[in-house]
Amino acid sequence: MITNTELEYKGNLYPNHIVDFKQDTNKLYFTTENGVVLEITVLRGSLIRFRYATNYVFEPDFSYAIDPEANLGYSKLEVIENDTEYIIETARVHVLVDKKSLRTQISDLEGHIINEDEIGFHWEENYEYGGNTVKMSKITQTGESFYGMGDKATHSNLKGKRVENWVTDQYAYGKDQDPLYKAIPFYTGLHKGKAYGIFFDNSFKTHFDFAHERRNTTSFWADGGDLNYYFFYGPEMSKVVSAYSNLTGTPELPPMWALGYHQSKWSYYPESNVKEIAKGFRDQNIPCDAIYLDIDYMDGFRCFTWDKKLFSDPKRMIKELEADGFKTVVMIDPGIKIDREYWIYREALEKGYFCRRGDGPLMTGKVWPGECNFPDFTDPDVREWWAELYKEFMSDLGVHAVWNDMNEPAVMEVPSKTAPLDTRHNYDGHPCTHRKAHNVYGMQMVRATYEGVKKYVYPNRPFVITRAAYAGTQRYSSTWTGDNVATWEHLWIANVQMQRMCMSGYSFVGSDIGGFAEQPNGELFARWVQLGIFHPFCRVHSSGDHGDQEPWSFGTEITDIVRKFIEIRYQLLPYLYTMFYKYSKEQRPMLQSLVLFDQEDVQTHFRTDEFIFGEQILVCPVQEPNAQGRRMYIPRGKWYDFWTDEVSEGGKERWVKADLDSIPIFIKEGAIIPKYPVQQYVGELEIKELILDTYFKLGTESSEVYEDAQDGYDYKKGRYSLRNFKLTGKEKSLTVQQFKSGTFVTEYETLKFNLHGLPFQIDKIEVDNEEVDLKSVKPNGSHSLFIDKNFTVLHITGK
Ligand code: GLC
């Protein structure tokens, strides 16, 4: 136990006793004799905000992370005072505030301690920059595990680790390297079956120590700003993640093509090469929806320009690609080339839109085009200007989507890899230096991009990608995990990173499939595609300075495997789209690590490889060369092998066969998995029927299918179709009830039920209480039933 004297000795200051308490509706203020003010805000019964001021003064209350549309509201708030503490009671938790030390302790209504301060809030004054280094330390509870924190390339359970948040261009990063491209200061703690979350909303460099330095202490601190954190109580981890996602927001639905397979390289040029790649997909019958143009399409790497020698008529090219089912996605970087002949440079200079250094000079740094200046995207006027720059690209040329890169911002040839710390920023009217704005710079860039793209692709939906991100960036953009490497270790990293991002509120995420740096062999490429098709964003990208990385670059055996898996992704599009709908609307993470899926099973707490795609498909990639299968953990419950329909009883490890053309995939019993036929791109085929792979279960299970026009905003006016299926299986019967909502009329009339694992022979089929001729629903004696899409109850009885 650290004593206060030791703390003082180390230069730390800490609050002393409370001398004043005030309540202003849902805000409670506790002031100590030495000028610390703790503001506790009850936002929901299970969501409490803690903020500390020193010398009685808070920083202005402003955050880029919080979604203005977050659901807030509480039913109960009572404050009880006794000799030693204040007790704040909400409908879900009790918060104790100690009168002598300002330390807090949070427990559930049964009195189980969920989270408690060790030293609690303490700080060091920062003479050089002003303000404080603000710190919080908590007691690590027995058996506690920690998850989340964005893109950290380390074991999913963070116990025993120390990490830092400072968005960094980390080319060819390694396992355990930190920090990487994102700063998401949010984690979930889990102990004794109960989960809570902490979001430390502070954009300065932040640090987290999960029982690393001292076994019984978990702490977090920042180089400036307020100690300002949100506490979420579960006790379900899924609730914690959803509540955090609600507070910081989720994206609107993307156009469905954004969920297809995408092909990228640094760089495809000239036009003939782009066309050749596109043709390769159609010739080989490998589905693909988008093709990416990396920096070389630009004229000397000047943003919003084209190299007319390589792309003489971009508008025509984009149109021709579109006619063949390809969307064109182009890269835009933040650095603006210093070039008096370049109108964007001149305009930004004249308008004062570039960042300046402490004493006034422009902030200058080298990126692809050479010396650049950098727009201050934390200035709302700059964002508006930047958004307008997309008009020509999107409206006139027909570009479909935009990819923002290097927005940490990355600066070459300097040790810090980024802007100097004295660079000044507007920070939406709260002027500051780069120390505070660094972690949100890329976020504000992509926010501006999103606004522009959204405006100019209207009536279509925007699709944007970013590399750098702070908490909340998921509202604007999808993301990828940056410059990885074509190694087996990176396949492991990609798997952990995507699960971790999903647990950190950021589901629309993918890796550079196959690896960005270096060249994968065919086996690694195939294994990576097999994982990548289960990531919400699915794109092959590579640095292009080695061999090719198209699906057909590794010989026919690999091409066939890759095609087979990309086809699975296209078949699963309605399932994936429904996952996105649930993420967007209900804040449910699109991938679930096993601990998120079943936290009560302690076996799941240290698993890294297996995950649930959506809610009903269990996936486990093969992450080693020469494998014919692997050991894996199957979570509790019964699971159907996707390939063979063999049923496994979960709650144990087992070996699963998986030759190079297969990986372990299991379907939760009772699930109804919607599928489309294989298309070469979204919208290629008229969908004649919705396939419903129906997996028998003794008992009940619900499944949903969300559909709409796949683009545009009609769905916001109710023109969507949401089918909720309730499956009930008994020894000699199977019942499926359908509950429908929304006014969208799907183009198909028929549902095709493929029945898996039916334990009896069909005797009779009734649809909405009318017995139907078996031949009419099972033409030619097939194992499928064709039923009208508007049915309410399907009842099958067995012999
Ligand atoms: C960065 C990006 C990479 C891109 C390259 C060239 O390294 O992370 O994806 O290909 O820049 O633009």
mmCIF file of C-alpha atoms and ligand atoms in Angstrom, residues 169 171 181 264-267 294-296 331 333 368 403 405-406 408 467 480 482-483 512 516 539 541-543, ligand 1:
data_model
loop_
_atom_site.group_PDB
_atom_site.id
_atom_site.type_symbol
_atom_site.label_atom_id
_atom_site.label_comp_id
_atom_site.label_asym_id
_atom_site.label_seq_id
_atom_site.Cartn_x
_atom_site.Cartn_y
_atom_site.Cartn_z
ATOM 1 C CA ASP A 169 2.520 5.590 -38.327
ATOM 2 C CA TYR A 171 5.241 0.692 -40.718
ATOM 3 C CA TYR A 181 -2.394 3.880 -35.449
ATOM 4 C CA SER A 264 -6.083 -2.711 -53.635
ATOM 5 C CA LYS A 265 -2.364 -2.280 -54.208
ATOM 6 C CA TRP A 266 0.178 0.513 -53.964
ATOM 7 C CA SER A 267 -0.460 1.254 -56.793
ATOM 8 C CA ASP A 294 -3.323 4.558 -54.176
ATOM 9 C CA ILE A 295 -1.249 7.776 -54.284
ATOM 10 C CA ASP A 296 0.218 7.280 -57.759
ATOM 11 C CA MET A 331 -6.705 7.869 -51.577
ATOM 12 C CA ASP A 333 -3.639 12.260 -47.633
ATOM 13 C CA TRP A 368 5.115 11.646 -50.325
ATOM 14 C CA TRP A 403 -9.527 6.422 -48.356
ATOM 15 C CA ASP A 405 -4.171 7.711 -45.066
ATOM 16 C CA MET A 406 -1.136 9.156 -43.242
ATOM 17 C CA GLU A 408 -1.696 10.543 -37.692
ATOM 18 C CA ARG A 467 -5.911 4.841 -40.825
ATOM 19 C CA TRP A 480 -7.868 -0.733 -41.484
ATOM 20 C CA GLY A 482 -2.168 -0.128 -41.316
ATOM 21 C CA ASP A 483 1.098 -1.447 -42.637
ATOM 22 C CA ASP A 512 -4.428 -5.625 -45.362
ATOM 23 C CA PHE A 516 1.236 -5.042 -46.795
ATOM 24 C CA ARG A 539 -9.700 -5.841 -48.670
ATOM 25 C CA HIS A 541 -3.822 -4.505 -50.119
ATOM 26 C CA SER A 542 -0.064 -4.693 -50.497
ATOM 27 C CA SER A 543 2.875 -2.377 -50.919
HETATM 28 C C1 GLC B 1 0.894 4.018 -46.249
HETATM 29 C C2 GLC B 1 -0.404 3.242 -46.143
HETATM 30 C C3 GLC B 1 -0.479 2.225 -47.243
HETATM 31 C C4 GLC B 1 -0.336 2.915 -48.591
HETATM 32 C C5 GLC B 1 0.967 3.724 -48.636
HETATM 33 C C6 GLC B 1 1.095 4.552 -49.904
HETATM 34 O O1 GLC B 1 1.967 3.197 -45.994
HETATM 35 O O2 GLC B 1 -0.566 2.656 -44.898
HETATM 36 O O3 GLC B 1 -1.691 1.524 -47.187
HETATM 37 O O4 GLC B 1 -0.328 1.978 -49.618
HETATM 38 O O5 GLC B 1 1.017 4.604 -47.535
HETATM 39 O O6 GLC B 1 0.052 5.443 -50.039
#
